[in-house]
C-alpha cells in the first residue's frame, strides 16, 4: 500500500475530518441543537431557582410568594377566589409552594434540597386546621404533590438517603385524604367543592361545584388507595366520576357547573377550558394509570363529542350540552393543555394544528391572555391577565416528545424569553395583570414551580423520563405507571392502521408517553434492535432526517406509519 513518508500527521488529519466528510450537515446540526437545548435547560433551571429561593426567603412556610412586595399569601384557603376564613392567628401556612416544588427538584437533580424539604414537611406539616379549602385545588396541589414526592422518595433510582424517610409524606397524604371524605357524603356522591379541614362540611356550604371539581380527583385518590390499601379514597372519587358521566347529554356532552345535592346541571354551556378541562384529562390518564377499560370508554366517547361539537378548524369554542349549538367563541388560556392530551391519545395532527393557534396568540400578545374572543379577534374586556400558567409549555413539551420537531424547541425558547422579559422581578416571577400593558400583579402561583418551569425543563432535557414510565397529574406531579396497578394493557384499542410490531423482546419505555394507545415498535440503533414504547411517533435517528437505510427512519407522528429512506437519502413517507 502506498503511504507518504511521515504519514502520521496525514492519518491524524484524515481521522479528524472523516466524520464531517461522511455526514457533515448532520453532526453540525445535531450538536447545535444539543447545545441550544443545554443552554435553554440552564436558563430554565435559573428561572426555577429564582422563583424557589425567593419563595424560601420571603414566603416560606406560608403558601405562596408575593414577588413585588417580597411577602406572602396563605392562598391554599383562597384558591378558587374565595377569602380565607377561620384561620388561627398564629397560622403559618401549609408550605404550598414547597410541596409543589418537590417533584421539580427531583427532576432537576437536586436530591439534597428535596430531602431537606421532605424532612421539614415530615416534622412540621399539619392539616388539623380550621381552614375552608377548595377540594379540587387541595387535591391536585397538596395531595398530588405529597403522593408523587412519596413515590420519588422511595424510588431507589433517585439515590435518596433512605434512613430518615419512613413514609411520612404518605402518612400526611392519608391524613389529608381522610379529611376529604366528608365532602363526598351527599345524596349523589358528588363532592362539595369546599370543605373545612378540621370540621368537615360547614353549615350553609355552597352546593355548587364544577365538572372538573368533582371529575378530576381519581388520579390522586386512586393512587392514595393503591398505596395505603384503603379503598375508600378511590371508591369515593370513582363514584363521583360515574355519577358525573351519567349526567351527560345524549350528545355525550357535559355542562360546566352543577349542584351536588340535586345532581342537576346549573351551567349547560361548556368547552375544554375552565371548569371542565381536567375532567377530560383525568378520564384519559386514569385509563393510562390504572388500565381500567371503563375509563377509556368514557374518555373515547367524551373525546369524540368534543371534536364533533366544540372544534372549529383548529380552534375550540363552547357549546350547549343539550343541543351541541355553539355558545361562546372564546379561546381561553387553560384550553392550551388540550394538544398535550391529544398527543397522549396519538392524535398528533390535530394536536399540532391547535397548538399552533395558541402559539399565534402567545406571540401576538407576548404571553397567553386568559380569554380571547375568537369571533371578534380581540381580548376579553376584563380577562386580560396571564398568571404564569403552564398549559402552552406543557403541550409544547408533549409535542416535542412525540415529534422531535425542533420547531417546538423554538417555541419553548420564545416562552422562556417572554417569561424572563415580562414577568421576572427581583423578588421572583410575577403574574401579568394586563397583557396589553404588561402591568404586573403581586402573585407567584405555586403552579409556576410545579408545572411551568417543570415542563419547560423537560422540553429541553427529558433525561428524568428515560427508562421510566410516568404520567403527569394535572398539576404536573409525576406518578409511575405500575403493572401492579394495571388490570390489563391497552393493546385492544389500537386501530388496525396504527403501527404495532409484536415482539417477544423486552420493551424499553422511551418516555412518559409509554403505554399509550399506540404503544410499540422496533427500531434499529447501531447494530442492536431496540424495542421502544412511545406514543406512535418514533423519531428518525438523525436530526436532519438523512439516512442510509430504512432502519434509520422512525414512525411518522401524524399517521403512525413507518417512514422509509429515499434514494436521495431522506426519511419520509415514500410509497
Ligand atoms: C393548574 O393548577 C392545573 O393545571 C389545573 O388543572 C388548571 N390549571 C392550573 C394552572 O393553570
CSV table of N, CA and C in Angstrom, one decimal, residues 274-359:
chain,number,residue,atom,x,y,z
A,274,UNK,N,-61.8,26.3,31.3
A,274,UNK,CA,-62.1,26.4,32.8
A,274,UNK,C,-63.3,25.7,33.2
A,275,UNK,N,-63.2,25.0,34.3
A,275,UNK,CA,-64.3,24.2,34.9
A,275,UNK,C,-64.5,22.8,34.4
A,276,UNK,N,-63.9,22.5,33.3
A,276,UNK,CA,-64.1,21.2,32.6
A,276,UNK,C,-62.8,20.5,32.3
A,277,UNK,N,-61.8,21.3,32.0
A,277,UNK,CA,-60.5,20.8,31.4
A,277,UNK,C,-60.0,19.5,31.9
A,278,UNK,N,-59.7,19.5,33.2
A,278,UNK,CA,-59.1,18.3,33.8
A,278,UNK,C,-60.0,17.1,33.9
A,279,UNK,N,-61.3,17.3,33.7
A,279,UNK,CA,-62.2,16.1,33.7
A,279,UNK,C,-61.8,15.2,32.5
A,280,UNK,N,-61.6,15.8,31.3
A,280,UNK,CA,-61.2,15.0,30.2
A,280,UNK,C,-59.9,14.4,30.4
A,281,UNK,N,-59.0,15.3,30.9
A,281,UNK,CA,-57.6,14.8,31.1
A,281,UNK,C,-57.6,13.6,32.1
A,282,UNK,N,-58.4,13.6,33.1
A,282,UNK,CA,-58.3,12.5,34.1
A,282,UNK,C,-59.0,11.2,33.6
A,283,UNK,N,-59.9,11.3,32.7
A,283,UNK,CA,-60.5,10.1,32.1
A,283,UNK,C,-59.4,9.4,31.4
A,284,UNK,N,-58.7,10.1,30.6
A,284,UNK,CA,-57.6,9.5,29.8
A,284,UNK,C,-56.5,9.0,30.6
A,285,UNK,N,-56.0,9.9,31.6
A,285,UNK,CA,-54.9,9.5,32.4
A,285,UNK,C,-55.2,8.4,33.4
A,286,UNK,N,-56.5,8.3,33.8
A,286,UNK,CA,-56.9,7.3,34.8
A,286,UNK,C,-56.8,5.9,34.0
A,287,UNK,N,-57.1,6.0,32.8
A,287,UNK,CA,-57.0,4.7,32.0
A,287,UNK,C,-55.5,4.3,31.8
A,288,UNK,N,-54.7,5.3,31.6
A,288,UNK,CA,-53.3,5.0,31.5
A,288,UNK,C,-52.7,4.5,32.8
A,289,UNK,N,-53.1,5.1,33.9
A,289,UNK,CA,-52.5,4.8,35.2
A,289,UNK,C,-53.1,3.5,35.7
A,290,UNK,N,-54.4,3.3,35.6
A,290,UNK,CA,-55.0,2.1,36.2
A,290,UNK,C,-55.4,1.0,35.2
A,291,UNK,N,-55.4,1.3,33.9
A,291,UNK,CA,-55.7,0.3,32.9
A,291,UNK,C,-57.1,-0.2,32.9
A,292,UNK,N,-58.0,0.6,33.5
A,292,UNK,CA,-59.4,0.1,33.5
A,292,UNK,C,-60.1,0.5,32.2
A,293,UNK,N,-60.7,-0.5,31.6
A,293,UNK,CA,-61.4,-0.2,30.3
A,293,UNK,C,-62.5,0.9,30.4
A,294,UNK,N,-63.1,0.9,31.5
A,294,UNK,CA,-64.2,1.8,31.8
A,294,UNK,C,-63.8,3.3,31.5
A,295,UNK,N,-62.6,3.6,32.0
A,295,UNK,CA,-62.1,5.0,31.8
A,295,UNK,C,-61.9,5.3,30.3
A,296,UNK,N,-61.4,4.3,29.6
A,296,UNK,CA,-61.2,4.5,28.2
A,296,UNK,C,-62.5,4.7,27.5
A,297,UNK,N,-63.5,3.9,27.8
A,297,UNK,CA,-64.8,4.0,27.1
A,297,UNK,C,-65.4,5.4,27.3
A,298,UNK,N,-65.3,5.9,28.6
A,298,UNK,CA,-65.8,7.2,28.9
A,298,UNK,C,-65.0,8.3,28.1
A,299,UNK,N,-63.7,8.1,28.2
A,299,UNK,CA,-62.9,9.1,27.5
A,299,UNK,C,-63.1,9.2,26.0
A,300,UNK,N,-63.2,8.0,25.4
A,300,UNK,CA,-63.3,7.9,24.0
A,300,UNK,C,-64.6,8.6,23.5
A,301,UNK,N,-65.7,8.3,24.2
A,301,UNK,CA,-67.0,9.0,23.8
A,301,UNK,C,-66.9,10.5,24.0
A,302,UNK,N,-66.3,10.9,25.2
A,302,UNK,CA,-66.2,12.3,25.5
A,302,UNK,C,-65.3,13.0,24.5
A,303,UNK,N,-64.2,12.4,24.1
A,303,UNK,CA,-63.2,13.0,23.2
A,303,UNK,C,-63.9,13.2,21.8
A,304,UNK,N,-64.6,12.2,21.4
A,304,UNK,CA,-65.2,12.3,20.1
A,304,UNK,C,-66.3,13.4,20.1
A,305,UNK,N,-67.0,13.5,21.2
A,305,UNK,CA,-68.0,14.6,21.3
A,305,UNK,C,-67.4,16.0,21.3
A,306,UNK,N,-66.2,16.1,22.0
A,306,UNK,CA,-65.5,17.4,21.9
A,306,UNK,C,-65.1,17.7,20.5
A,307,UNK,N,-64.5,16.7,19.8
A,307,UNK,CA,-64.1,17.0,18.5
A,307,UNK,C,-65.2,17.3,17.5
A,308,UNK,N,-66.4,16.7,17.8
A,308,UNK,CA,-67.5,17.0,17.0
A,308,UNK,C,-68.2,18.3,17.2
A,309,UNK,N,-68.4,18.6,18.5
A,309,UNK,CA,-69.3,19.8,18.8
A,309,UNK,C,-68.5,21.1,19.2
A,310,UNK,N,-67.3,20.9,19.7
A,310,UNK,CA,-66.5,22.1,20.1
A,310,UNK,C,-65.5,22.6,19.1
A,311,UNK,N,-65.1,21.7,18.3
A,311,UNK,CA,-63.9,22.0,17.4
A,311,UNK,C,-64.4,22.8,16.1
A,312,UNK,N,-63.7,23.8,15.8
A,312,UNK,CA,-64.0,24.6,14.6
A,312,UNK,C,-62.6,24.8,14.0
A,313,UNK,N,-62.3,24.0,13.0
A,313,UNK,CA,-60.9,24.1,12.4
A,313,UNK,C,-59.9,23.8,13.5
A,314,UNK,N,-59.0,24.6,13.7
A,314,UNK,CA,-58.0,24.4,14.8
A,314,UNK,C,-58.4,24.9,16.1
A,315,UNK,N,-59.5,25.6,16.2
A,315,UNK,CA,-60.0,26.3,17.4
A,315,UNK,C,-61.0,25.4,18.1
A,316,UNK,N,-61.2,25.7,19.4
A,316,UNK,CA,-62.3,25.1,20.1
A,316,UNK,C,-63.2,26.2,20.8
A,317,UNK,N,-64.5,26.1,20.4
A,317,UNK,CA,-65.4,27.1,21.1
A,317,UNK,C,-66.2,26.3,22.1
A,318,UNK,N,-67.2,27.0,22.8
A,318,UNK,CA,-68.0,26.3,23.7
A,318,UNK,C,-69.4,26.0,23.1
A,319,UNK,N,-70.1,25.1,23.7
A,319,UNK,CA,-71.4,24.7,23.1
A,319,UNK,C,-72.4,24.3,24.2
A,320,UNK,N,-73.6,24.3,23.9
A,320,UNK,CA,-74.7,23.9,24.9
A,320,UNK,C,-74.7,22.3,24.9
A,321,UNK,N,-74.6,21.7,26.0
A,321,UNK,CA,-74.5,20.3,26.1
A,321,UNK,C,-75.8,19.6,25.6
A,322,UNK,N,-76.9,20.3,25.6
A,322,UNK,CA,-78.2,19.7,25.2
A,322,UNK,C,-78.3,19.7,23.7
A,323,UNK,N,-77.9,20.7,23.0
A,323,UNK,CA,-78.1,20.9,21.6
A,323,UNK,C,-76.9,20.8,20.8
A,324,UNK,N,-75.7,21.0,21.4
A,324,UNK,CA,-74.5,21.0,20.6
A,324,UNK,C,-74.3,22.3,19.9
A,325,UNK,N,-75.2,23.3,20.1
A,325,UNK,CA,-75.1,24.5,19.4
A,325,UNK,C,-74.0,25.4,20.0
A,326,UNK,N,-73.2,26.1,19.2
A,326,UNK,CA,-72.1,27.0,19.7
A,326,UNK,C,-72.7,28.1,20.6
A,327,UNK,N,-72.0,28.3,21.8
A,327,UNK,CA,-72.4,29.4,22.7
A,327,UNK,C,-71.4,30.5,22.7
A,328,UNK,N,-70.2,30.2,23.2
A,328,UNK,CA,-69.2,31.3,23.3
A,328,UNK,C,-68.0,30.9,22.4
A,329,UNK,N,-67.6,31.9,21.6
A,329,UNK,CA,-66.5,31.7,20.7
A,329,UNK,C,-65.3,32.3,21.3
A,330,UNK,N,-64.7,31.6,22.3
A,330,UNK,CA,-63.6,32.1,23.0
A,330,UNK,C,-62.4,31.2,23.1
A,331,UNK,N,-61.2,31.7,23.1
A,331,UNK,CA,-60.1,30.9,23.4
A,331,UNK,C,-59.7,31.3,24.8
A,332,UNK,N,-59.5,30.2,25.6
A,332,UNK,CA,-59.0,30.6,27.0
A,332,UNK,C,-57.7,29.9,27.2
A,333,UNK,N,-56.9,30.5,28.1
A,333,UNK,CA,-55.5,30.1,28.3
A,333,UNK,C,-55.5,28.6,28.8
A,334,UNK,N,-56.5,28.2,29.6
A,334,UNK,CA,-56.5,26.9,30.1
A,334,UNK,C,-56.7,25.8,29.0
A,335,UNK,N,-57.3,26.2,27.9
A,335,UNK,CA,-57.5,25.2,26.8
A,335,UNK,C,-56.2,24.8,26.2
A,336,UNK,N,-55.1,25.5,26.4
A,336,UNK,CA,-53.9,25.2,25.8
A,336,UNK,C,-53.3,23.8,26.2
A,337,UNK,N,-53.9,23.2,27.2
A,337,UNK,CA,-53.4,21.9,27.6
A,337,UNK,C,-53.9,20.8,26.6
A,338,UNK,N,-54.9,21.1,25.8
A,338,UNK,CA,-55.6,20.1,25.0
A,338,UNK,C,-54.7,19.4,24.0
A,339,UNK,N,-53.8,20.2,23.3
A,339,UNK,CA,-52.9,19.5,22.4
A,339,UNK,C,-52.0,18.5,23.1
A,340,UNK,N,-51.6,18.7,24.3
A,340,UNK,CA,-50.8,17.8,25.1
A,340,UNK,C,-51.6,16.5,25.3
A,341,UNK,N,-52.9,16.6,25.6
A,341,UNK,CA,-53.7,15.5,25.9
A,341,UNK,C,-53.9,14.7,24.5
A,342,UNK,N,-54.0,15.4,23.4
A,342,UNK,CA,-54.1,14.8,22.1
A,342,UNK,C,-52.9,14.0,21.8
A,343,UNK,N,-51.7,14.4,22.2
A,343,UNK,CA,-50.5,13.6,22.0
A,343,UNK,C,-50.6,12.3,22.7
A,344,UNK,N,-51.2,12.3,23.9
A,344,UNK,CA,-51.3,11.1,24.7
A,344,UNK,C,-52.2,10.0,24.0
A,345,UNK,N,-53.2,10.5,23.2
A,345,UNK,CA,-54.0,9.5,22.5
A,345,UNK,C,-53.5,9.3,21.1
A,346,UNK,N,-52.5,9.9,20.7
A,346,UNK,CA,-51.9,9.7,19.4
A,346,UNK,C,-52.5,10.5,18.3
A,347,UNK,N,-53.3,11.6,18.7
A,347,UNK,CA,-54.0,12.4,17.6
A,347,UNK,C,-53.1,13.6,17.4
A,348,UNK,N,-51.9,13.3,16.8
A,348,UNK,CA,-50.8,14.3,16.8
A,348,UNK,C,-51.1,15.4,15.8
A,349,UNK,N,-51.7,15.0,14.6
A,349,UNK,CA,-52.0,16.0,13.6
A,349,UNK,C,-52.9,17.1,14.2
A,350,UNK,N,-54.0,16.7,14.9
A,350,UNK,CA,-54.9,17.7,15.5
A,350,UNK,C,-54.2,18.5,16.6
A,351,UNK,N,-53.3,17.8,17.3
A,351,UNK,CA,-52.6,18.5,18.4
A,351,UNK,C,-51.7,19.6,17.8
A,352,UNK,N,-51.0,19.3,16.8
A,352,UNK,CA,-50.1,20.2,16.2
A,352,UNK,C,-50.9,21.4,15.7
A,353,UNK,N,-52.0,21.2,15.0
A,353,UNK,CA,-52.7,22.4,14.5
A,353,UNK,C,-53.3,23.3,15.5
A,354,UNK,N,-53.9,22.7,16.6
A,354,UNK,CA,-54.4,23.6,17.6
A,354,UNK,C,-53.3,24.3,18.4
A,355,UNK,N,-52.2,23.5,18.6
A,355,UNK,CA,-51.1,24.1,19.4
A,355,UNK,C,-50.6,25.4,18.6
A,356,UNK,N,-50.5,25.3,17.3
A,356,UNK,CA,-50.1,26.5,16.5
A,356,UNK,C,-50.9,27.7,16.7
A,357,UNK,N,-52.2,27.5,16.9
A,357,UNK,CA,-53.1,28.7,17.2
A,357,UNK,C,-52.8,29.3,18.5
A,358,UNK,N,-52.5,28.5,19.5
A,358,UNK,CA,-52.2,29.1,20.8
A,358,UNK,C,-50.8,29.8,20.7
A,359,UNK,N,-49.9,29.3,20.0
A,359,UNK,CA,-48.6,29.9,19.8
A,359,UNK,C,-48.8,31.3,19.1
